[in-house]
Amino acid sequence: MAELPTHFYLASASPRRAELMQRMGLRFEIRPTHVEEDDSGSQGPEVMVLENAKLKASTLSELEPEALVLGSDTTVAWDAHVLSKPIDLADARRMLHMLSGRRHTVYTAVSLYWQAGGLAHTFVERSDVRFQQLDDARIDQYFARVNPLDKAGAYGIQEGRELIIEHVEGSVENVMGLPIQALEQTLRELGFDFWN
């Protein structure tokens, strides 16, 4: 086994993931990968986020084999529908109407790669979210506070949640894009210490 990695890279441009890792007190660098993600959900939401997270982590790990790399992907799924980022505000409104008054699931996959140490470890966390009943006026109010276009399912939980969300079962941070409780447990179990 190689010596433990000295660098920890986040293979994502997501400010929310970086913020959550900072909140955990981790030392890391942001190194986004430019890969072609599959947002079709044709194999189901869990497989989709797993494959996307592995693709991000493995791509950067090939360039940085001595570093520990974290790739992650999040999606919102209701019934058989995978809700990726909306293409415009009309699409975002359609998604929120679809989720209104209903329960849906947020899946986040985390993939940890360390090529020099032969590590490829991936897991998926799920949280269930129930929305309030939403009418157009409430959605307009939400859009005035939150940009829905860069978020899977057209919503985020860290701002304006009182306008749309009734209840969350599971990790709230998972809904934000990174299940920090499960990540901390996994890093400790694997013997990595990147805490400040």
mmCIF file of N, CA and C in Angstrom, residues 74-192:
data_model
loop_
_atom_site.group_PDB
_atom_site.id
_atom_site.type_symbol
_atom_site.label_atom_id
_atom_site.label_comp_id
_atom_site.label_asym_id
_atom_site.label_seq_id
_atom_site.Cartn_x
_atom_site.Cartn_y
_atom_site.Cartn_z
ATOM 1 N N THR A 74 -25.750 14.489 -7.540
ATOM 2 C CA THR A 74 -27.031 14.513 -6.827
ATOM 3 C C THR A 74 -28.161 14.606 -7.835
ATOM 4 N N THR A 75 -29.247 13.896 -7.570
ATOM 5 C CA THR A 75 -30.444 14.067 -8.394
ATOM 6 C C THR A 75 -31.691 13.957 -7.535
ATOM 7 N N VAL A 76 -32.757 14.488 -8.081
ATOM 8 C CA VAL A 76 -34.073 14.438 -7.456
ATOM 9 C C VAL A 76 -34.920 13.467 -8.269
ATOM 10 N N ALA A 77 -35.599 12.561 -7.590
ATOM 11 C CA ALA A 77 -36.426 11.582 -8.296
ATOM 12 C C ALA A 77 -37.807 11.507 -7.666
ATOM 13 N N TRP A 78 -38.821 11.587 -8.511
ATOM 14 C CA TRP A 78 -40.203 11.409 -8.060
ATOM 15 C C TRP A 78 -40.865 10.408 -8.996
ATOM 16 N N ASP A 79 -41.459 9.368 -8.388
ATOM 17 C CA ASP A 79 -42.080 8.314 -9.165
ATOM 18 C C ASP A 79 -41.006 7.757 -10.103
ATOM 19 N N ALA A 80 -41.242 7.731 -11.387
ATOM 20 C CA ALA A 80 -40.218 7.229 -12.312
ATOM 21 C C ALA A 80 -39.436 8.371 -12.956
ATOM 22 N N HIS A 81 -39.683 9.595 -12.503
ATOM 23 C CA HIS A 81 -39.081 10.770 -13.133
ATOM 24 C C HIS A 81 -37.792 11.183 -12.417
ATOM 25 N N VAL A 82 -36.716 11.330 -13.185
ATOM 26 C CA VAL A 82 -35.483 11.925 -12.673
ATOM 27 C C VAL A 82 -35.510 13.399 -13.047
ATOM 28 N N LEU A 83 -35.404 14.261 -12.051
ATOM 29 C CA LEU A 83 -35.471 15.696 -12.293
ATOM 30 C C LEU A 83 -34.073 16.296 -12.195
ATOM 31 N N SER A 84 -33.465 16.534 -13.331
ATOM 32 C CA SER A 84 -32.143 17.163 -13.363
ATOM 33 C C SER A 84 -32.317 18.675 -13.265
ATOM 34 N N LYS A 85 -31.302 19.428 -13.639
ATOM 35 C CA LYS A 85 -31.415 20.891 -13.602
ATOM 36 C C LYS A 85 -32.385 21.340 -14.691
ATOM 37 N N PRO A 86 -33.272 22.277 -14.374
ATOM 38 C CA PRO A 86 -34.240 22.744 -15.386
ATOM 39 C C PRO A 86 -33.543 23.520 -16.503
ATOM 40 N N ILE A 87 -34.157 23.497 -17.692
ATOM 41 C CA ILE A 87 -33.549 24.203 -18.831
ATOM 42 C C ILE A 87 -33.907 25.689 -18.834
ATOM 43 N N ASP A 88 -35.027 26.037 -18.196
ATOM 44 C CA ASP A 88 -35.428 27.442 -18.100
ATOM 45 C C ASP A 88 -36.441 27.578 -16.959
ATOM 46 N N LEU A 89 -36.930 28.800 -16.743
ATOM 47 C CA LEU A 89 -37.854 29.025 -15.619
ATOM 48 C C LEU A 89 -39.181 28.291 -15.793
ATOM 49 N N ALA A 90 -39.638 28.162 -17.023
ATOM 50 C CA ALA A 90 -40.884 27.427 -17.265
ATOM 51 C C ALA A 90 -40.720 25.956 -16.869
ATOM 52 N N ASP A 91 -39.565 25.398 -17.190
ATOM 53 C CA ASP A 91 -39.266 24.011 -16.819
ATOM 54 C C ASP A 91 -39.155 23.883 -15.301
ATOM 55 N N ALA A 92 -38.535 24.882 -14.667
ATOM 56 C CA ALA A 92 -38.415 24.881 -13.204
ATOM 57 C C ALA A 92 -39.797 24.932 -12.555
ATOM 58 N N ARG A 93 -40.673 25.764 -13.078
ATOM 59 C CA ARG A 93 -42.044 25.866 -12.546
ATOM 60 C C ARG A 93 -42.781 24.537 -12.699
ATOM 61 N N ARG A 94 -42.609 23.897 -13.862
ATOM 62 C CA ARG A 94 -43.244 22.588 -14.108
ATOM 63 C C ARG A 94 -42.781 21.567 -13.070
ATOM 64 N N MET A 95 -41.470 21.570 -12.770
ATOM 65 C CA MET A 95 -40.935 20.621 -11.786
ATOM 66 C C MET A 95 -41.519 20.859 -10.403
ATOM 67 N N LEU A 96 -41.595 22.126 -9.982
ATOM 68 C CA LEU A 96 -42.115 22.410 -8.646
ATOM 69 C C LEU A 96 -43.599 22.062 -8.553
ATOM 70 N N HIS A 97 -44.361 22.277 -9.629
ATOM 71 C CA HIS A 97 -45.768 21.853 -9.633
ATOM 72 C C HIS A 97 -45.866 20.327 -9.527
ATOM 73 N N MET A 98 -44.951 19.621 -10.184
ATOM 74 C CA MET A 98 -44.939 18.154 -10.132
ATOM 75 C C MET A 98 -44.678 17.663 -8.702
ATOM 76 N N LEU A 99 -43.780 18.375 -7.981
ATOM 77 C CA LEU A 99 -43.408 17.962 -6.625
ATOM 78 C C LEU A 99 -44.372 18.470 -5.555
ATOM 79 N N SER A 100 -45.220 19.427 -5.911
ATOM 80 C CA SER A 100 -46.119 20.074 -4.951
ATOM 81 C C SER A 100 -46.975 19.068 -4.179
ATOM 82 N N GLY A 101 -46.911 19.162 -2.830
ATOM 83 C CA GLY A 101 -47.730 18.308 -1.976
ATOM 84 C C GLY A 101 -47.313 16.853 -1.954
ATOM 85 N N ARG A 102 -46.203 16.554 -2.594
ATOM 86 C CA ARG A 102 -45.789 15.149 -2.714
ATOM 87 C C ARG A 102 -44.457 14.910 -2.024
ATOM 88 N N ARG A 103 -44.166 13.637 -1.876
ATOM 89 C CA ARG A 103 -42.887 13.199 -1.312
ATOM 90 C C ARG A 103 -42.004 12.716 -2.454
ATOM 91 N N HIS A 104 -40.734 13.075 -2.417
ATOM 92 C CA HIS A 104 -39.795 12.605 -3.434
ATOM 93 C C HIS A 104 -38.477 12.240 -2.752
ATOM 94 N N THR A 105 -37.561 11.687 -3.520
ATOM 95 C CA THR A 105 -36.292 11.215 -2.967
ATOM 96 C C THR A 105 -35.129 11.937 -3.630
ATOM 97 N N VAL A 106 -34.162 12.328 -2.807
ATOM 98 C CA VAL A 106 -32.929 12.924 -3.302
ATOM 99 C C VAL A 106 -31.812 11.896 -3.110
ATOM 100 N N TYR A 107 -31.123 11.591 -4.199
ATOM 101 C CA TYR A 107 -30.002 10.642 -4.177
ATOM 102 C C TYR A 107 -28.705 11.410 -4.382
ATOM 103 N N THR A 108 -27.723 11.182 -3.530
ATOM 104 C CA THR A 108 -26.377 11.713 -3.750
ATOM 105 C C THR A 108 -25.391 10.557 -3.666
ATOM 106 N N ALA A 109 -24.572 10.450 -4.711
ATOM 107 C CA ALA A 109 -23.489 9.468 -4.713
ATOM 108 C C ALA A 109 -22.186 10.176 -4.401
ATOM 109 N N VAL A 110 -21.341 9.509 -3.626
ATOM 110 C CA VAL A 110 -19.999 10.006 -3.307
ATOM 111 C C VAL A 110 -19.010 8.932 -3.742
ATOM 112 N N SER A 111 -18.030 9.337 -4.524
ATOM 113 C CA SER A 111 -17.028 8.406 -5.024
ATOM 114 C C SER A 111 -15.643 8.892 -4.606
ATOM 115 N N LEU A 112 -14.906 8.054 -3.901
ATOM 116 C CA LEU A 112 -13.556 8.367 -3.446
ATOM 117 C C LEU A 112 -12.564 7.497 -4.209
ATOM 118 N N TYR A 113 -11.666 8.151 -4.930
ATOM 119 C CA TYR A 113 -10.647 7.430 -5.705
ATOM 120 C C TYR A 113 -9.260 7.866 -5.241
ATOM 121 N N TRP A 114 -8.392 6.890 -5.105
ATOM 122 C CA TRP A 114 -6.971 7.142 -4.831
ATOM 123 C C TRP A 114 -6.200 6.101 -5.622
ATOM 124 N N GLN A 115 -5.801 6.473 -6.815
ATOM 125 C CA GLN A 115 -5.241 5.512 -7.757
ATOM 126 C C GLN A 115 -3.978 4.850 -7.217
ATOM 127 N N ALA A 116 -3.073 5.639 -6.623
ATOM 128 C CA ALA A 116 -1.809 5.077 -6.126
ATOM 129 C C ALA A 116 -2.034 4.067 -5.009
ATOM 130 N N GLY A 117 -3.127 4.223 -4.272
ATOM 131 C CA GLY A 117 -3.430 3.301 -3.184
ATOM 132 C C GLY A 117 -4.420 2.222 -3.555
ATOM 133 N N GLY A 118 -4.845 2.208 -4.828
ATOM 134 C CA GLY A 118 -5.768 1.176 -5.285
ATOM 135 C C GLY A 118 -7.169 1.302 -4.712
ATOM 136 N N LEU A 119 -7.569 2.537 -4.378
ATOM 137 C CA LEU A 119 -8.885 2.727 -3.759
ATOM 138 C C LEU A 119 -9.898 3.258 -4.764
ATOM 139 N N ALA A 120 -11.058 2.608 -4.804
ATOM 140 C CA ALA A 120 -12.222 3.104 -5.535
ATOM 141 C C ALA A 120 -13.431 2.735 -4.684
ATOM 142 N N HIS A 121 -13.936 3.699 -3.938
ATOM 143 C CA HIS A 121 -15.007 3.440 -2.968
ATOM 144 C C HIS A 121 -16.165 4.399 -3.251
ATOM 145 N N THR A 122 -17.345 3.854 -3.506
ATOM 146 C CA THR A 122 -18.499 4.684 -3.851
ATOM 147 C C THR A 122 -19.703 4.258 -3.026
ATOM 148 N N PHE A 123 -20.481 5.243 -2.577
ATOM 149 C CA PHE A 123 -21.722 4.936 -1.865
ATOM 150 C C PHE A 123 -22.796 5.948 -2.244
ATOM 151 N N VAL A 124 -24.039 5.578 -1.998
ATOM 152 C CA VAL A 124 -25.181 6.459 -2.287
ATOM 153 C C VAL A 124 -25.968 6.670 -1.010
ATOM 154 N N GLU A 125 -26.317 7.906 -0.763
ATOM 155 C CA GLU A 125 -27.174 8.272 0.370
ATOM 156 C C GLU A 125 -28.497 8.782 -0.192
ATOM 157 N N ARG A 126 -29.584 8.479 0.497
ATOM 158 C CA ARG A 126 -30.887 8.978 0.038
ATOM 159 C C ARG A 126 -31.604 9.684 1.174
ATOM 160 N N SER A 127 -32.313 10.737 0.824
ATOM 161 C CA SER A 127 -33.151 11.469 1.769
ATOM 162 C C SER A 127 -34.520 11.643 1.129
ATOM 163 N N ASP A 128 -35.565 11.565 1.951
ATOM 164 C CA ASP A 128 -36.924 11.771 1.451
ATOM 165 C C ASP A 128 -37.402 13.157 1.852
ATOM 166 N N VAL A 129 -37.978 13.865 0.885
ATOM 167 C CA VAL A 129 -38.421 15.244 1.086
ATOM 168 C C VAL A 129 -39.902 15.345 0.738
ATOM 169 N N ARG A 130 -40.674 15.965 1.640
ATOM 170 C CA ARG A 130 -42.080 16.229 1.331
ATOM 171 C C ARG A 130 -42.263 17.720 1.121
ATOM 172 N N PHE A 131 -42.873 18.065 -0.010
ATOM 173 C CA PHE A 131 -43.153 19.465 -0.340
ATOM 174 C C PHE A 131 -44.506 19.899 0.217
ATOM 175 N N GLN A 132 -44.608 21.186 0.501
ATOM 176 C CA GLN A 132 -45.898 21.808 0.783
ATOM 177 C C GLN A 132 -46.702 21.882 -0.524
ATOM 178 N N GLN A 133 -47.990 22.210 -0.392
ATOM 179 C CA GLN A 133 -48.784 22.501 -1.589
ATOM 180 C C GLN A 133 -48.311 23.848 -2.133
ATOM 181 N N LEU A 134 -47.949 23.888 -3.413
ATOM 182 C CA LEU A 134 -47.415 25.105 -4.015
ATOM 183 C C LEU A 134 -48.342 25.613 -5.114
ATOM 184 N N ASP A 135 -48.675 26.899 -5.040
ATOM 185 C CA ASP A 135 -49.388 27.528 -6.152
ATOM 186 C C ASP A 135 -48.415 28.469 -6.869
ATOM 187 N N ASP A 136 -48.877 29.085 -7.959
ATOM 188 C CA ASP A 136 -47.985 29.945 -8.744
ATOM 189 C C ASP A 136 -47.433 31.109 -7.923
ATOM 190 N N ALA A 137 -48.263 31.656 -7.041
ATOM 191 C CA ALA A 137 -47.812 32.789 -6.225
ATOM 192 C C ALA A 137 -46.665 32.367 -5.302
ATOM 193 N N ARG A 138 -46.772 31.178 -4.700
ATOM 194 C CA ARG A 138 -45.726 30.687 -3.818
ATOM 195 C C ARG A 138 -44.445 30.390 -4.612
ATOM 196 N N ILE A 139 -44.611 29.827 -5.803
ATOM 197 C CA ILE A 139 -43.447 29.538 -6.645
ATOM 198 C C ILE A 139 -42.760 30.837 -7.069
ATOM 199 N N ASP A 140 -43.554 31.864 -7.422
ATOM 200 C CA ASP A 140 -42.974 33.179 -7.766
ATOM 201 C C ASP A 140 -42.182 33.740 -6.588
ATOM 202 N N GLN A 141 -42.733 33.593 -5.408
ATOM 203 C CA GLN A 141 -42.076 34.070 -4.186
ATOM 204 C C GLN A 141 -40.741 33.339 -3.987
ATOM 205 N N TYR A 142 -40.763 32.033 -4.254
ATOM 206 C CA TYR A 142 -39.545 31.226 -4.109
ATOM 207 C C TYR A 142 -38.498 31.642 -5.148
ATOM 208 N N PHE A 143 -38.931 31.795 -6.388
ATOM 209 C CA PHE A 143 -38.002 32.174 -7.457
ATOM 210 C C PHE A 143 -37.405 33.566 -7.229
ATOM 211 N N ALA A 144 -38.123 34.419 -6.525
ATOM 212 C CA ALA A 144 -37.596 35.761 -6.228
ATOM 213 C C ALA A 144 -36.412 35.679 -5.265
ATOM 214 N N ARG A 145 -36.333 34.590 -4.510
ATOM 215 C CA ARG A 145 -35.245 34.413 -3.532
ATOM 216 C C ARG A 145 -34.163 33.449 -3.968
ATOM 217 N N VAL A 146 -34.532 32.488 -4.799
ATOM 218 C CA VAL A 146 -33.623 31.386 -5.129
ATOM 219 C C VAL A 146 -33.563 31.196 -6.647
ATOM 220 N N ASN A 147 -32.356 31.046 -7.177
ATOM 221 C CA ASN A 147 -32.199 30.715 -8.596
ATOM 222 C C ASN A 147 -32.370 29.206 -8.762
ATOM 223 N N PRO A 148 -33.443 28.763 -9.418
ATOM 224 C CA PRO A 148 -33.683 27.317 -9.530
ATOM 225 C C PRO A 148 -32.910 26.648 -10.664
ATOM 226 N N LEU A 149 -32.268 27.428 -11.520
ATOM 227 C CA LEU A 149 -31.728 26.868 -12.761
ATOM 228 C C LEU A 149 -30.456 26.045 -12.578
ATOM 229 N N ASP A 150 -29.754 26.224 -11.454
ATOM 230 C CA ASP A 150 -28.520 25.442 -11.250
ATOM 231 C C ASP A 150 -28.720 24.329 -10.237
ATOM 232 N N LYS A 151 -29.983 23.932 -10.027
ATOM 233 C CA LYS A 151 -30.280 22.939 -8.996
ATOM 234 C C LYS A 151 -31.136 21.805 -9.557
ATOM 235 N N ALA A 152 -30.748 20.576 -9.260
ATOM 236 C CA ALA A 152 -31.572 19.422 -9.635
ATOM 237 C C ALA A 152 -32.941 19.566 -8.977
ATOM 238 N N GLY A 153 -33.983 19.318 -9.761
ATOM 239 C CA GLY A 153 -35.335 19.432 -9.230
ATOM 240 C C GLY A 153 -35.812 20.860 -9.074
ATOM 241 N N ALA A 154 -35.001 21.835 -9.489
ATOM 242 C CA ALA A 154 -35.353 23.266 -9.486
ATOM 243 C C ALA A 154 -35.478 23.864 -8.090
ATOM 244 N N TYR A 155 -34.843 23.219 -7.108
ATOM 245 C CA TYR A 155 -34.889 23.821 -5.772
ATOM 246 C C TYR A 155 -33.633 23.480 -4.995
ATOM 247 N N GLY A 156 -33.354 24.313 -3.999
ATOM 248 C CA GLY A 156 -32.289 24.052 -3.040
ATOM 249 C C GLY A 156 -32.882 24.117 -1.644
ATOM 250 N N ILE A 157 -32.220 23.491 -0.713
ATOM 251 C CA ILE A 157 -32.788 23.423 0.638
ATOM 252 C C ILE A 157 -32.183 24.451 1.576
ATOM 253 N N GLN A 158 -31.050 25.058 1.176
ATOM 254 C CA GLN A 158 -30.352 25.939 2.112
ATOM 255 C C GLN A 158 -30.934 27.342 2.192
ATOM 256 N N GLU A 159 -31.786 27.710 1.240
ATOM 257 C CA GLU A 159 -32.377 29.045 1.259
ATOM 258 C C GLU A 159 -33.836 28.939 0.823
ATOM 259 N N GLY A 160 -34.727 29.601 1.548
ATOM 260 C CA GLY A 160 -36.136 29.625 1.173
ATOM 261 C C GLY A 160 -36.880 28.320 1.410
ATOM 262 N N ARG A 161 -36.298 27.437 2.206
ATOM 263 C CA ARG A 161 -36.928 26.122 2.375
ATOM 264 C C ARG A 161 -38.292 26.206 3.042
ATOM 265 N N GLU A 162 -38.473 27.245 3.898
ATOM 266 C CA GLU A 162 -39.764 27.387 4.586
ATOM 267 C C GLU A 162 -40.904 27.675 3.608
ATOM 268 N N LEU A 163 -40.566 28.122 2.392
ATOM 269 C CA LEU A 163 -41.589 28.423 1.383
ATOM 270 C C LEU A 163 -42.091 27.174 0.672
ATOM 271 N N ILE A 164 -41.275 26.124 0.629
ATOM 272 C CA ILE A 164 -41.649 24.971 -0.203
ATOM 273 C C ILE A 164 -41.609 23.622 0.507
ATOM 274 N N ILE A 165 -40.767 23.485 1.528
ATOM 275 C CA ILE A 165 -40.542 22.153 2.112
ATOM 276 C C ILE A 165 -41.305 21.982 3.420
ATOM 277 N N GLU A 166 -41.997 20.855 3.500
ATOM 278 C CA GLU A 166 -42.740 20.524 4.712
ATOM 279 C C GLU A 166 -41.890 19.702 5.672
ATOM 280 N N HIS A 167 -41.134 18.722 5.122
ATOM 281 C CA HIS A 167 -40.438 17.778 5.999
ATOM 282 C C HIS A 167 -39.308 17.084 5.243
ATOM 283 N N VAL A 168 -38.207 16.794 5.952
ATOM 284 C CA VAL A 168 -37.102 16.015 5.378
ATOM 285 C C VAL A 168 -36.814 14.829 6.283
ATOM 286 N N GLU A 169 -36.748 13.637 5.689
ATOM 287 C CA GLU A 169 -36.309 12.440 6.409
ATOM 288 C C GLU A 169 -34.929 12.080 5.897
ATOM 289 N N GLY A 170 -33.959 12.035 6.794
ATOM 290 C CA GLY A 170 -32.593 11.743 6.391
ATOM 291 C C GLY A 170 -31.742 12.999 6.466
ATOM 292 N N SER A 171 -30.591 12.939 5.838
ATOM 293 C CA SER A 171 -29.619 14.026 5.907
ATOM 294 C C SER A 171 -30.053 15.226 5.074
ATOM 295 N N VAL A 172 -30.191 16.377 5.734
ATOM 296 C CA VAL A 172 -30.491 17.624 5.026
ATOM 297 C C VAL A 172 -29.315 17.990 4.114
ATOM 298 N N GLU A 173 -28.086 17.752 4.590
ATOM 299 C CA GLU A 173 -26.899 18.051 3.785
ATOM 300 C C GLU A 173 -26.850 17.195 2.519
ATOM 301 N N ASN A 174 -27.402 15.992 2.591
ATOM 302 C CA ASN A 174 -27.495 15.151 1.401
ATOM 303 C C ASN A 174 -28.342 15.835 0.333
ATOM 304 N N VAL A 175 -29.418 16.485 0.757
ATOM 305 C CA VAL A 175 -30.281 17.213 -0.178
ATOM 306 C C VAL A 175 -29.523 18.406 -0.766
ATOM 307 N N MET A 176 -28.626 18.999 0.018
ATOM 308 C CA MET A 176 -27.805 20.105 -0.466
ATOM 309 C C MET A 176 -26.762 19.637 -1.478
ATOM 310 N N GLY A 177 -26.375 18.360 -1.429
ATOM 311 C CA GLY A 177 -25.431 17.851 -2.420
ATOM 312 C C GLY A 177 -24.264 17.052 -1.882
ATOM 313 N N LEU A 178 -24.200 16.875 -0.533
ATOM 314 C CA LEU A 178 -23.111 16.057 0.017
ATOM 315 C C LEU A 178 -23.509 15.551 1.404
ATOM 316 N N PRO A 179 -23.640 14.233 1.570
ATOM 317 C CA PRO A 179 -24.037 13.673 2.868
ATOM 318 C C PRO A 179 -22.846 13.666 3.828
ATOM 319 N N ILE A 180 -22.658 14.755 4.545
ATOM 320 C CA ILE A 180 -21.424 14.938 5.309
ATOM 321 C C ILE A 180 -21.270 13.941 6.455
ATOM 322 N N GLN A 181 -22.367 13.486 7.022
ATOM 323 C CA GLN A 181 -22.277 12.514 8.118
ATOM 324 C C GLN A 181 -21.695 11.194 7.596
ATOM 325 N N ALA A 182 -22.244 10.717 6.477
ATOM 326 C CA ALA A 182 -21.759 9.462 5.891
ATOM 327 C C ALA A 182 -20.342 9.629 5.352
ATOM 328 N N LEU A 183 -20.031 10.817 4.807
ATOM 329 C CA LEU A 183 -18.686 11.054 4.289
ATOM 330 C C LEU A 183 -17.661 11.028 5.414
ATOM 331 N N GLU A 184 -17.975 11.679 6.528
ATOM 332 C CA GLU A 184 -17.032 11.685 7.654
ATOM 333 C C GLU A 184 -16.779 10.275 8.150
ATOM 334 N N GLN A 185 -17.838 9.498 8.311
ATOM 335 C CA GLN A 185 -17.699 8.113 8.782
ATOM 336 C C GLN A 185 -16.835 7.300 7.808
ATOM 337 N N THR A 186 -17.064 7.478 6.504
ATOM 338 C CA THR A 186 -16.318 6.729 5.491
ATOM 339 C C THR A 186 -14.843 7.104 5.498
ATOM 340 N N LEU A 187 -14.543 8.414 5.555
ATOM 341 C CA LEU A 187 -13.140 8.845 5.575
ATOM 342 C C LEU A 187 -12.407 8.272 6.787
ATOM 343 N N ARG A 188 -13.081 8.280 7.930
ATOM 344 C CA ARG A 188 -12.449 7.744 9.148
ATOM 345 C C ARG A 188 -12.250 6.229 9.038
ATOM 346 N N GLU A 189 -13.243 5.536 8.514
ATOM 347 C CA GLU A 189 -13.122 4.077 8.363
ATOM 348 C C GLU A 189 -11.998 3.705 7.406
ATOM 349 N N LEU A 190 -11.781 4.541 6.374
ATOM 350 C CA LEU A 190 -10.734 4.260 5.392
ATOM 351 C C LEU A 190 -9.355 4.740 5.854
ATOM 352 N N GLY A 191 -9.315 5.438 6.997
ATOM 353 C CA GLY A 191 -8.034 5.850 7.570
ATOM 354 C C GLY A 191 -7.471 7.159 7.045
ATOM 355 N N PHE A 192 -8.330 7.989 6.441
ATOM 356 C CA PHE A 192 -7.869 9.279 5.923
ATOM 357 C C PHE A 192 -8.118 10.378 6.946
#
